[in-house]
Coordinates of C-alpha atoms in Angstrom, one line a residue:
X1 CA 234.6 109.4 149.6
X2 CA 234.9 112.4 147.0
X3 CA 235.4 111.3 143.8
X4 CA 237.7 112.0 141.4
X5 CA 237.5 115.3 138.8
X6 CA 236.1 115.1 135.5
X7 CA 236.3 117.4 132.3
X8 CA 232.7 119.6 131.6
X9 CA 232.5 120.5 127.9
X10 CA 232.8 124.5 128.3
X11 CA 233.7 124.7 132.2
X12 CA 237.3 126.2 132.4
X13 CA 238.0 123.5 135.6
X14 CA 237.2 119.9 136.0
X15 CA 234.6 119.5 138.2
X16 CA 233.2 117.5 140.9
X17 CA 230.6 114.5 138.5
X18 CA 227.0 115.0 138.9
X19 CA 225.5 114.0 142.3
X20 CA 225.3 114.5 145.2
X21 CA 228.7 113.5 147.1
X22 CA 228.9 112.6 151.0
X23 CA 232.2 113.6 152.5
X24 CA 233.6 114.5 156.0
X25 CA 235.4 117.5 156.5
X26 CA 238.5 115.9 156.9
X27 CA 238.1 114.4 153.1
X28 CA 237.3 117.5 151.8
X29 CA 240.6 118.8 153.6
X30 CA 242.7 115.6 152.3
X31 CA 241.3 116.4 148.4
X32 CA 241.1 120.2 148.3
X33 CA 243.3 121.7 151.5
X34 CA 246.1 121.5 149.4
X35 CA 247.7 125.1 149.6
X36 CA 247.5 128.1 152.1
X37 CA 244.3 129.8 149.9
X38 CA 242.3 126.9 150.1
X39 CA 243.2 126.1 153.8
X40 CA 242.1 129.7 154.9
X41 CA 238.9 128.9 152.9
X42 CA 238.5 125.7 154.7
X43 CA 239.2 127.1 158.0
X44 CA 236.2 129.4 157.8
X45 CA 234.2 127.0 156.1
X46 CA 234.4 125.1 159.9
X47 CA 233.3 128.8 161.5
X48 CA 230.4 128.8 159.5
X49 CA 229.3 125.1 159.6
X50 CA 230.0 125.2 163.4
X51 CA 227.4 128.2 163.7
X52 CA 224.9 126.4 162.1
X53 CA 225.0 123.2 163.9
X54 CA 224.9 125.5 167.2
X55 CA 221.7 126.3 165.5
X56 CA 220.5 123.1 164.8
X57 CA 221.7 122.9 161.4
X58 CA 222.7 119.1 160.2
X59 CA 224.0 119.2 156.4
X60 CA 225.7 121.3 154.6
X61 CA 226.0 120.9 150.7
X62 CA 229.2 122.0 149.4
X63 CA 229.9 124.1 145.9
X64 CA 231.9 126.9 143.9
X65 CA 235.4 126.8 142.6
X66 CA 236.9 125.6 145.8
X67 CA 235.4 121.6 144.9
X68 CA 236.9 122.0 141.0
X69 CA 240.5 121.8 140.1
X70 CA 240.6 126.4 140.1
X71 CA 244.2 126.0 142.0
X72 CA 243.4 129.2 143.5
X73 CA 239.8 129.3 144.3
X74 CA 238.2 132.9 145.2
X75 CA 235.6 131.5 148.1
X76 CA 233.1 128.8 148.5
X77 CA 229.5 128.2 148.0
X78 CA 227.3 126.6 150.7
X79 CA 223.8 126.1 151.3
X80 CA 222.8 124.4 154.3
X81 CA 219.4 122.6 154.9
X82 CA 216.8 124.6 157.3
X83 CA 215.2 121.8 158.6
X84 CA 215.8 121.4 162.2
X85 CA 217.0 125.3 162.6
X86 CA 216.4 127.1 165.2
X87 CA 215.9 130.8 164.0
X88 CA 216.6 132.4 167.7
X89 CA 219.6 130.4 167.5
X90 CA 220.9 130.9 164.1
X91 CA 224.0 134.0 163.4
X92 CA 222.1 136.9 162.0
X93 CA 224.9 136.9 159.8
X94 CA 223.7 134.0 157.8
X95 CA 220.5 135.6 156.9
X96 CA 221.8 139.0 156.0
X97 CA 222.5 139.1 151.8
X98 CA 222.9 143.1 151.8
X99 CA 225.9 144.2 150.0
X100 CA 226.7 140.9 147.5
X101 CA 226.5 139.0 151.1
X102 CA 229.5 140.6 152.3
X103 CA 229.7 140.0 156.0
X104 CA 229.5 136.6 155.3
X105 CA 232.5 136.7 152.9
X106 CA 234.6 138.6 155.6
X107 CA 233.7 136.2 158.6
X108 CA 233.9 132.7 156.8
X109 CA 235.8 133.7 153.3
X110 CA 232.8 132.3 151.4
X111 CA 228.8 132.5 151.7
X112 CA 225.9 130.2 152.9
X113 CA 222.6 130.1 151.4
X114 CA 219.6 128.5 152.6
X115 CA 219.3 125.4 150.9
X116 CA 215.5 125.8 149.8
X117 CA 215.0 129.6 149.0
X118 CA 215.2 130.1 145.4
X119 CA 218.5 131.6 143.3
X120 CA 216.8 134.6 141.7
X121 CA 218.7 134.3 138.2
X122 CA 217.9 130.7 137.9
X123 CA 214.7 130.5 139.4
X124 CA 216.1 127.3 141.2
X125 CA 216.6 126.7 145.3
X126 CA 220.4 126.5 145.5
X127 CA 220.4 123.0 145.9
X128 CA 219.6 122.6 142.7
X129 CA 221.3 125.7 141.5
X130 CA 224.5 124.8 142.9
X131 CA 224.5 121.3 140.7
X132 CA 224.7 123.2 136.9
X133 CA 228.0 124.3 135.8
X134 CA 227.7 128.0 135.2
X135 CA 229.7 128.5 132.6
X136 CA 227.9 125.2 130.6
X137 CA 225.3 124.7 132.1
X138 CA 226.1 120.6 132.6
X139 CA 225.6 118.7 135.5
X140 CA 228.1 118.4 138.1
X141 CA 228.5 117.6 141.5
X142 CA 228.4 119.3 145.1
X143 CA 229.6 117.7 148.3
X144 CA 227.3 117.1 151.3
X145 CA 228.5 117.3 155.1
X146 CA 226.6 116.0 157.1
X147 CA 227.8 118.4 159.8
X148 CA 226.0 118.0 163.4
X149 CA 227.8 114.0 163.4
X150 CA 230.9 115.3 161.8
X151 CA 234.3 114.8 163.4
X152 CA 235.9 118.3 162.5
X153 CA 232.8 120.0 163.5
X154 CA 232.2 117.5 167.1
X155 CA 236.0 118.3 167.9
X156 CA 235.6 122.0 167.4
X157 CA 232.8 122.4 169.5
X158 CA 234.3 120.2 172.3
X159 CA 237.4 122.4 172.3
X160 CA 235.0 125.8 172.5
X161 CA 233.7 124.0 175.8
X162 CA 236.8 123.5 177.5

């Protein structure tokens, strides 16, 4: 269950409280697919999570201004966790970071980080990155999907079958 909001001294939206956060896809479409934007967002958010668990991919971790109260959120953040990942099966697209990462803005509306490679700024792997406020630099939360036994995901790739 995603919990509710909560106020960040200095962040400009509520945010998700620190922690990590389990959550299915549909939650995450329940609490935040509340308008068109953040359903187009969404629906590429599936595309990408659906490439990686054709890779072998199993969790993705969930961040940015689309899990805060930003009515209209600019993308997503993602990092998904390498363990398991087949590299001769994994899109090219989510290792290329050339041009601010912009083929994977245009295919999936947001972009997807390994989880364990560091954030250069921070000097953090983006699991870690992705839980301090950038603006405040608190602690918030991210949501994690666990994404090869999610429904969304299982339903997607049963439908690509047919």
């Amino acid at each position: 269950m995603i919990p509710a909001l909560v106020s960040l001294s200095g962040s400009p939206w509520d945010v998700l409280p620190s922690g990590i956060h389990p959550a299915s896809l549909d939650e995450i479409q329940i609490a935040y697919g509340y308008n068109e934007r953040r359903r187009t967002l969404l629906s590429g958010l599936v595309d990408g999570a659906t490439a990686l668990v054709r890779a072998g991919c199993s969790k993705i971790y969930l961040d940015g201004s689309f899990v805060t109260a930003k009515p209209i959120p600019g993308d997503y953040d993602a990092c998904w966790d390498p363990a398991g990942v087949l590299s001769s099966l994994l899109d090219p697209v989510f290792t290329d970071f050339s041009d601010g990462r912009a083929r994977q803005k245009a295919r999936f509306g947001g972009e997807f980080f390994p989880s364990s490679i560091v954030e250069a700024g921070s000097g953090r792997a983006f699991l870690d990155f992705f839980q301090v406020e950038k603006h405040s630099g608190g602690k918030k939360g991210i949501i994690e999907v666990s994404i090869m036994t999610d429904a969304t995901i299982l339903r997607r790739l049963a439908h690509d079958i047919q």
